[in-house]
Short mmCIF file of N, CA and C in Angstrom, two decimals:
data_model
loop_
_atom_site.label_atom_id
_atom_site.label_comp_id
_atom_site.label_asym_id
_atom_site.label_seq_id
_atom_site.Cartn_x
_atom_site.Cartn_y
_atom_site.Cartn_z
N MET A 1 -11.81 4.46 -12.62
CA MET A 1 -10.94 4.17 -11.01
C MET A 1 -9.67 5.11 -11.14
N VAL A 2 -8.94 5.10 -12.28
CA VAL A 2 -7.63 5.79 -12.15
C VAL A 2 -7.95 7.12 -11.76
N GLN A 3 -8.95 7.65 -12.36
CA GLN A 3 -9.08 9.18 -12.36
C GLN A 3 -9.47 9.46 -10.84
N ASP A 4 -10.48 8.82 -10.38
CA ASP A 4 -10.80 8.84 -8.97
C ASP A 4 -9.50 8.74 -7.86
N ALA A 5 -8.99 7.61 -7.95
CA ALA A 5 -7.71 7.53 -7.25
C ALA A 5 -6.41 8.75 -7.35
N ARG A 6 -6.60 9.14 -8.72
CA ARG A 6 -5.48 10.55 -8.88
C ARG A 6 -6.06 11.47 -7.98
N GLY A 7 -7.39 11.54 -7.96
CA GLY A 7 -7.64 12.80 -7.41
C GLY A 7 -7.47 12.87 -5.84
N PHE A 8 -7.60 11.55 -5.18
CA PHE A 8 -7.40 11.64 -3.84
C PHE A 8 -5.81 11.39 -3.59
N ALA A 9 -5.03 10.98 -4.52
CA ALA A 9 -3.63 11.23 -4.35
C ALA A 9 -3.18 12.38 -4.19
N LEU A 10 -3.95 13.39 -5.25
CA LEU A 10 -3.45 14.69 -5.14
C LEU A 10 -3.68 15.24 -3.86
N ASP A 11 -5.11 14.93 -3.36
CA ASP A 11 -5.44 15.26 -1.94
C ASP A 11 -4.22 14.94 -0.63
N VAL A 12 -3.66 13.74 -0.96
CA VAL A 12 -2.57 13.26 0.15
C VAL A 12 -1.64 14.59 -0.25
N VAL A 13 -1.24 14.82 -1.65
CA VAL A 13 -0.02 15.77 -1.59
C VAL A 13 -0.64 17.32 -1.42
N HIS A 14 -1.65 17.43 -1.36
CA HIS A 14 -2.05 18.75 -0.81
C HIS A 14 -1.91 19.01 0.74
N ALA A 15 -2.59 17.95 1.34
CA ALA A 15 -2.33 17.59 2.96
C ALA A 15 -1.09 17.73 3.32
N LEU A 16 -0.15 17.00 2.75
CA LEU A 16 1.53 17.07 2.75
C LEU A 16 1.82 18.51 3.11
N ARG A 17 1.63 19.17 1.86
CA ARG A 17 2.09 20.10 1.77
C ARG A 17 1.78 21.45 2.53
N ALA A 18 0.40 21.12 3.29
CA ALA A 18 -0.38 22.01 4.05
C ALA A 18 0.17 21.66 5.66
N GLY A 19 1.06 20.54 5.60
CA GLY A 19 1.59 20.35 7.13
C GLY A 19 0.87 19.23 7.76
N HIS A 20 -0.44 18.71 7.15
CA HIS A 20 -1.20 17.46 7.57
C HIS A 20 -0.81 16.31 7.41
N THR A 21 0.26 16.21 8.00
CA THR A 21 1.05 15.00 7.78
C THR A 21 -0.13 13.53 8.07
N SER A 22 -0.57 13.68 9.30
CA SER A 22 -1.45 12.34 9.58
C SER A 22 -2.32 12.25 8.56
N ALA A 23 -3.03 13.34 8.10
CA ALA A 23 -4.33 13.17 7.32
C ALA A 23 -3.84 12.66 6.14
N ALA A 24 -2.44 13.14 5.48
CA ALA A 24 -2.31 12.69 4.50
C ALA A 24 -1.80 11.14 4.53
N GLN A 25 -0.94 10.69 5.41
CA GLN A 25 -0.60 9.30 5.89
C GLN A 25 -2.17 8.48 5.61
N ALA A 26 -3.33 8.74 6.67
CA ALA A 26 -4.25 8.03 6.58
C ALA A 26 -5.06 7.81 5.59
N LEU A 27 -5.44 8.99 4.65
CA LEU A 27 -5.88 8.99 3.32
C LEU A 27 -5.25 8.16 2.27
N ALA A 28 -3.79 8.34 2.33
CA ALA A 28 -2.70 7.38 1.32
C ALA A 28 -3.04 6.00 1.77
N ALA A 29 -2.87 5.28 3.18
CA ALA A 29 -3.16 3.98 3.60
C ALA A 29 -4.53 3.81 3.15
N ASN A 30 -5.36 4.41 3.21
CA ASN A 30 -6.77 3.99 2.71
C ASN A 30 -7.11 3.74 1.52
N LEU A 31 -6.30 4.60 0.87
CA LEU A 31 -6.59 4.74 -0.82
C LEU A 31 -5.86 3.41 -1.16
N LEU A 32 -4.36 3.12 -0.66
CA LEU A 32 -3.82 2.05 -1.13
C LEU A 32 -4.71 0.59 -1.07
N GLY A 33 -5.62 0.81 -0.05
CA GLY A 33 -6.38 -0.67 0.30
C GLY A 33 -7.54 -0.72 -0.58
N SER A 34 -8.02 0.87 -1.10
CA SER A 34 -9.52 1.08 -2.07
C SER A 34 -8.69 0.25 -3.63
N ILE A 35 -7.83 1.19 -3.89
CA ILE A 35 -7.22 0.93 -5.41
C ILE A 35 -6.92 -0.69 -5.71
N LEU A 36 -6.45 -1.44 -4.42
CA LEU A 36 -6.42 -3.08 -4.66
C LEU A 36 -7.54 -3.74 -4.89
N GLN A 37 -8.56 -3.12 -4.50
CA GLN A 37 -9.85 -3.81 -4.27
C GLN A 37 -10.44 -4.10 -5.74
N ARG A 38 -10.57 -3.28 -6.64
CA ARG A 38 -11.40 -3.51 -7.81
C ARG A 38 -10.68 -4.26 -8.92
N PRO A 39 -9.25 -3.91 -9.31
CA PRO A 39 -8.65 -4.76 -10.30
C PRO A 39 -8.39 -6.45 -10.30
N PHE A 40 -8.41 -6.68 -8.92
CA PHE A 40 -7.95 -7.84 -8.66
C PHE A 40 -9.14 -8.78 -8.10
N ASP A 41 -8.96 -10.34 -8.69
CA ASP A 41 -10.15 -10.94 -7.78
C ASP A 41 -9.16 -11.44 -6.51
N LYS A 42 -10.29 -12.00 -5.50
CA LYS A 42 -9.54 -11.83 -4.30
C LYS A 42 -8.31 -12.80 -4.05
N ALA A 43 -8.19 -13.64 -4.77
CA ALA A 43 -7.07 -14.77 -4.82
C ALA A 43 -5.63 -13.73 -5.28
N ALA A 44 -5.77 -13.24 -6.34
CA ALA A 44 -4.41 -12.26 -6.79
C ALA A 44 -4.23 -11.35 -5.81
N ARG A 45 -5.40 -10.63 -4.93
CA ARG A 45 -5.06 -9.54 -4.08
C ARG A 45 -4.51 -10.19 -2.95
N ILE A 46 -5.03 -11.25 -2.46
CA ILE A 46 -4.22 -11.78 -1.35
C ILE A 46 -2.84 -12.48 -1.64
N GLN A 47 -2.58 -12.91 -2.67
CA GLN A 47 -1.29 -12.90 -3.37
C GLN A 47 -0.49 -12.04 -3.03
N LEU A 48 -0.99 -10.74 -3.53
CA LEU A 48 0.05 -9.58 -3.63
C LEU A 48 0.09 -8.63 -2.18
N THR A 49 -0.78 -9.13 -1.15
CA THR A 49 -0.84 -8.46 -0.27
C THR A 49 -0.70 -9.23 1.36
N LYS A 50 -0.65 -10.48 1.53
CA LYS A 50 -0.46 -11.75 2.41
C LYS A 50 0.97 -11.42 2.52
N ASN A 51 1.43 -10.78 3.60
CA ASN A 51 2.74 -11.05 4.16
C ASN A 51 2.97 -11.79 5.27
N ASP A 52 3.30 -12.90 4.87
CA ASP A 52 3.72 -13.85 6.21
C ASP A 52 5.36 -13.77 6.66
N PHE A 53 5.71 -12.89 6.25
CA PHE A 53 7.34 -13.07 6.55
C PHE A 53 7.68 -13.10 7.77
N LYS A 54 6.97 -12.52 8.94
CA LYS A 54 7.20 -12.62 10.31
C LYS A 54 6.88 -13.86 10.83
N ALA A 55 5.80 -14.25 10.35
CA ALA A 55 5.28 -15.55 10.95
C ALA A 55 5.83 -16.52 10.28
N LYS A 56 6.09 -16.77 9.20
CA LYS A 56 6.55 -18.10 8.36
C LYS A 56 7.82 -17.83 7.97
N GLY A 57 8.40 -16.65 7.59
CA GLY A 57 9.38 -16.71 6.55
C GLY A 57 9.27 -16.61 5.18
N ILE A 58 8.14 -16.13 4.58
CA ILE A 58 7.70 -16.45 3.57
C ILE A 58 8.27 -14.99 2.90
N LYS A 59 8.85 -15.24 1.87
CA LYS A 59 9.03 -13.73 1.25
C LYS A 59 8.16 -13.46 -0.19
N PHE A 60 8.13 -12.17 -0.73
CA PHE A 60 7.62 -12.04 -1.88
C PHE A 60 8.58 -12.88 -3.26
N LYS A 61 7.79 -13.27 -3.79
CA LYS A 61 8.67 -13.98 -4.85
C LYS A 61 8.80 -13.30 -6.12
N LEU A 62 9.78 -12.31 -6.14
CA LEU A 62 10.20 -11.72 -7.35
C LEU A 62 10.03 -12.48 -8.45
N GLY A 63 10.72 -13.67 -8.60
CA GLY A 63 10.80 -14.23 -9.75
C GLY A 63 9.42 -14.86 -10.44
N ASP A 64 8.45 -14.88 -9.69
CA ASP A 64 7.06 -14.98 -10.16
C ASP A 64 6.72 -14.23 -11.18
N TYR A 65 6.97 -13.08 -10.95
CA TYR A 65 6.37 -11.76 -11.80
C TYR A 65 7.36 -11.26 -13.01
N LYS A 66 6.67 -10.67 -13.86
CA LYS A 66 7.52 -9.70 -14.59
C LYS A 66 7.91 -8.36 -13.91
N PHE A 67 8.77 -7.71 -14.45
CA PHE A 67 9.63 -6.57 -13.84
C PHE A 67 8.93 -5.63 -13.28
N LYS A 68 7.88 -5.12 -14.32
CA LYS A 68 6.94 -4.00 -13.62
C LYS A 68 6.13 -4.39 -12.53
N VAL A 69 5.48 -5.67 -12.39
CA VAL A 69 4.56 -5.98 -11.49
C VAL A 69 5.68 -6.03 -10.20
N ALA A 70 6.82 -6.99 -10.30
CA ALA A 70 7.45 -7.08 -9.25
C ALA A 70 7.93 -5.74 -8.41
N CYS A 71 8.33 -4.73 -9.25
CA CYS A 71 8.65 -3.63 -8.64
C CYS A 71 7.67 -2.78 -8.28
N THR A 72 6.33 -2.86 -8.86
CA THR A 72 5.30 -2.26 -8.09
C THR A 72 4.82 -2.67 -7.17
N PHE A 73 4.73 -4.06 -6.96
CA PHE A 73 4.12 -4.76 -5.91
C PHE A 73 4.85 -5.43 -4.72
N ALA A 74 6.05 -5.42 -5.15
CA ALA A 74 6.97 -5.96 -3.90
C ALA A 74 6.88 -4.80 -2.80
N PRO A 75 7.03 -3.41 -2.92
CA PRO A 75 6.75 -2.62 -1.75
C PRO A 75 5.21 -2.56 -1.18
N VAL A 76 4.29 -2.88 -2.19
CA VAL A 76 2.84 -2.78 -1.61
C VAL A 76 3.03 -4.24 -0.85
N TRP A 77 3.31 -5.58 -1.15
CA TRP A 77 3.70 -6.63 -0.29
C TRP A 77 4.13 -6.39 1.54
N TYR A 78 5.18 -5.68 1.35
CA TYR A 78 6.00 -5.26 2.48
C TYR A 78 5.27 -4.47 3.28
N ALA A 79 4.35 -3.54 2.69
CA ALA A 79 3.65 -2.67 3.51
C ALA A 79 2.21 -3.32 4.22
N HIS A 80 1.96 -4.31 3.62
CA HIS A 80 1.13 -5.26 4.31
C HIS A 80 1.52 -6.28 5.17
N ALA A 81 2.77 -6.07 6.07
CA ALA A 81 3.36 -6.99 7.00
C ALA A 81 2.40 -7.16 8.01
N ARG A 82 2.16 -8.22 8.46
CA ARG A 82 1.21 -8.41 9.41
C ARG A 82 1.23 -7.76 10.97
N TYR A 83 0.13 -7.46 11.44
CA TYR A 83 0.22 -6.51 12.81
C TYR A 83 -0.97 -6.64 13.23
N PHE A 84 -0.92 -7.43 14.53
CA PHE A 84 -1.93 -7.70 15.42
C PHE A 84 -1.86 -6.93 16.63
N PRO A 85 -2.09 -5.78 16.94
CA PRO A 85 -2.12 -5.30 18.49
C PRO A 85 -2.81 -6.14 19.65
N GLN A 86 -3.90 -6.78 19.13
CA GLN A 86 -3.92 -7.51 20.32
C GLN A 86 -3.40 -8.74 20.61
N ASN A 87 -2.40 -9.14 19.91
CA ASN A 87 -1.27 -10.09 20.18
C ASN A 87 0.10 -9.39 20.79
N GLY A 88 -0.09 -8.33 20.80
CA GLY A 88 0.89 -7.43 21.63
C GLY A 88 2.21 -6.98 20.51
N ASP A 89 1.63 -6.88 19.20
CA ASP A 89 2.54 -6.64 18.46
C ASP A 89 3.18 -4.98 18.67
N PRO A 90 4.47 -4.88 18.69
CA PRO A 90 4.63 -3.41 18.68
C PRO A 90 4.23 -2.64 17.74
N VAL A 91 3.85 -1.07 17.61
CA VAL A 91 3.64 -0.34 16.68
C VAL A 91 4.87 -0.21 15.71
N PRO A 92 5.26 -0.59 14.61
CA PRO A 92 6.21 -0.43 13.66
C PRO A 92 6.36 1.12 13.34
N ARG A 93 7.74 1.35 13.13
CA ARG A 93 8.07 2.54 12.86
C ARG A 93 8.02 2.61 11.25
N THR A 94 8.26 1.70 10.49
CA THR A 94 8.07 1.77 8.85
C THR A 94 6.62 1.82 8.53
N PHE A 95 6.07 2.45 7.54
CA PHE A 95 4.96 2.64 7.03
C PHE A 95 4.39 1.13 7.04
N GLY A 96 3.36 0.99 7.52
CA GLY A 96 2.32 -0.27 7.43
C GLY A 96 0.80 -0.18 6.96
N ARG A 97 0.24 -0.74 5.95
CA ARG A 97 -1.06 -0.42 6.01
C ARG A 97 -2.04 -0.70 7.24
N HIS A 98 -1.43 -1.90 7.75
CA HIS A 98 -2.59 -1.97 8.85
C HIS A 98 -2.28 -1.36 10.16
N PRO A 99 -0.83 -1.10 10.42
CA PRO A 99 -0.28 -0.21 11.71
C PRO A 99 -1.24 1.07 11.29
N SER A 100 -1.10 1.70 10.08
CA SER A 100 -1.91 2.88 9.49
C SER A 100 -3.21 2.95 10.22
N ALA A 101 -4.31 1.93 10.00
CA ALA A 101 -5.43 1.82 10.23
C ALA A 101 -5.77 1.24 11.94
N HIS A 102 -4.66 0.49 12.42
CA HIS A 102 -5.18 -0.14 13.64
C HIS A 102 -3.90 0.22 14.83
N GLY A 103 -2.90 1.02 14.12
CA GLY A 103 -2.03 1.42 15.27
C GLY A 103 -1.83 3.03 15.00
N VAL A 104 -2.48 3.71 15.30
CA VAL A 104 -2.49 4.96 14.91
C VAL A 104 -1.75 5.62 16.20
N SER A 105 -0.50 6.22 16.17
CA SER A 105 0.28 6.52 16.87
C SER A 105 1.33 7.49 16.34
N ARG A 106 2.16 7.96 17.43
CA ARG A 106 3.24 9.22 17.02
C ARG A 106 4.46 8.07 16.36
N THR A 107 4.32 6.56 16.77
CA THR A 107 5.59 5.70 15.97
C THR A 107 5.42 5.58 14.78
N GLN A 108 3.99 5.35 14.43
CA GLN A 108 3.68 4.99 13.08
C GLN A 108 3.47 6.10 12.21
N TYR A 109 2.79 7.25 12.65
CA TYR A 109 2.38 8.26 11.69
C TYR A 109 3.63 9.32 11.65
N SER A 110 4.10 9.41 10.75
CA SER A 110 5.40 10.52 10.20
C SER A 110 5.38 11.11 8.95
N ARG A 111 5.91 12.10 8.53
CA ARG A 111 6.12 12.68 7.28
C ARG A 111 6.65 11.33 6.25
N ILE A 112 7.84 10.88 6.84
CA ILE A 112 8.48 9.56 5.99
C ILE A 112 7.42 8.76 5.57
N ASN A 113 6.69 8.42 6.41
CA ASN A 113 5.42 7.14 6.27
C ASN A 113 4.43 7.65 5.43
N ALA A 114 4.19 9.19 5.60
CA ALA A 114 3.07 9.56 4.72
C ALA A 114 3.65 9.70 3.28
N VAL A 115 4.88 10.37 3.04
CA VAL A 115 5.47 10.11 1.75
C VAL A 115 5.55 8.64 1.28
N TYR A 116 6.03 7.93 1.92
CA TYR A 116 6.39 6.31 1.22
C TYR A 116 5.05 5.95 0.92
N ALA A 117 3.74 6.17 1.72
CA ALA A 117 2.39 5.61 1.40
C ALA A 117 2.05 6.30 0.09
N LEU A 118 2.16 7.59 0.09
CA LEU A 118 2.11 8.20 -1.50
C LEU A 118 2.73 7.79 -2.59
N MET A 119 3.92 7.37 -2.51
CA MET A 119 4.77 6.68 -3.27
C MET A 119 4.12 5.57 -3.90
N LEU A 120 3.82 4.76 -2.72
CA LEU A 120 3.04 3.46 -3.02
C LEU A 120 1.59 3.41 -4.03
N VAL A 121 1.16 4.26 -3.67
CA VAL A 121 -0.42 4.79 -4.03
C VAL A 121 -0.12 5.28 -5.77
N THR A 122 0.85 5.96 -5.88
CA THR A 122 1.30 6.62 -7.09
C THR A 122 1.60 5.53 -8.03
N SER A 123 2.53 4.71 -7.66
CA SER A 123 2.99 3.62 -8.45
C SER A 123 1.86 2.62 -8.63
N VAL A 124 1.12 2.39 -7.62
CA VAL A 124 0.13 1.36 -8.14
C VAL A 124 -0.84 2.17 -9.37
N ILE A 125 -1.12 3.22 -9.01
CA ILE A 125 -1.98 4.16 -10.09
C ILE A 125 -1.26 3.99 -11.39
N LYS A 126 0.16 4.42 -11.22
CA LYS A 126 0.76 4.41 -12.61
C LYS A 126 0.39 3.02 -13.24
N PHE A 127 0.85 2.08 -12.63
CA PHE A 127 0.85 0.64 -13.15
C PHE A 127 -0.59 0.27 -13.68
N PHE A 128 -1.77 0.54 -12.50
CA PHE A 128 -2.77 0.18 -13.51
C PHE A 128 -3.35 1.19 -14.74
N ASP A 129 -2.79 2.58 -14.87
CA ASP A 129 -2.85 3.37 -15.62
C ASP A 129 -2.48 3.04 -17.24
N THR A 130 -1.07 2.21 -17.05
CA THR A 130 -0.23 1.79 -18.24
C THR A 130 -0.61 0.29 -18.47
N GLU A 131 -0.92 -0.40 -17.72
CA GLU A 131 -1.24 -2.01 -17.52
C GLU A 131 -2.81 -2.29 -18.02
N LEU A 132 -3.70 -1.63 -17.38
CA LEU A 132 -4.95 -2.12 -17.48
C LEU A 132 -5.67 -0.94 -18.09
N PRO A 133 -5.27 -0.41 -19.32
CA PRO A 133 -5.97 0.64 -19.69
C PRO A 133 -7.44 0.20 -20.04
N SER A 134 -8.06 -0.72 -20.00
CA SER A 134 -9.48 -1.34 -20.12
C SER A 134 -10.21 -1.04 -19.04
N ARG A 135 -9.59 -0.40 -17.86
CA ARG A 135 -10.15 -0.62 -16.68
C ARG A 135 -10.33 1.10 -15.80
N ARG A 136 -10.09 1.96 -17.04
CA ARG A 136 -9.77 3.33 -16.50
C ARG A 136 -11.17 3.69 -16.27
#
């Protein structure tokens, strides 16, 4: 898993360097979603990605996790802020996993967001590589 993910993350880097910002962000956002599927059961994945801050004021509980887990997955949780275009939610300027998939626009897609998405992906890949060595 880590080797495949690493290859796609390098594709994001190559796309960014070649000036293909939108392609880089789209791949990074989808890669983030993909790499979170295998190592976690559904309950753990929901806990790390269900961001109800806007709707219910629920924050990521940093104190519930070891330091490395919190540092890796708090930004991932933030990137999963709820976004429902059918409810009239405006497309956010900051990177979001859901707006990258369902709110393709000049507002969401930017070089900064592509780099941010790449940073999230590389952080998660590094975490899996060092903390879950049996799943390589």
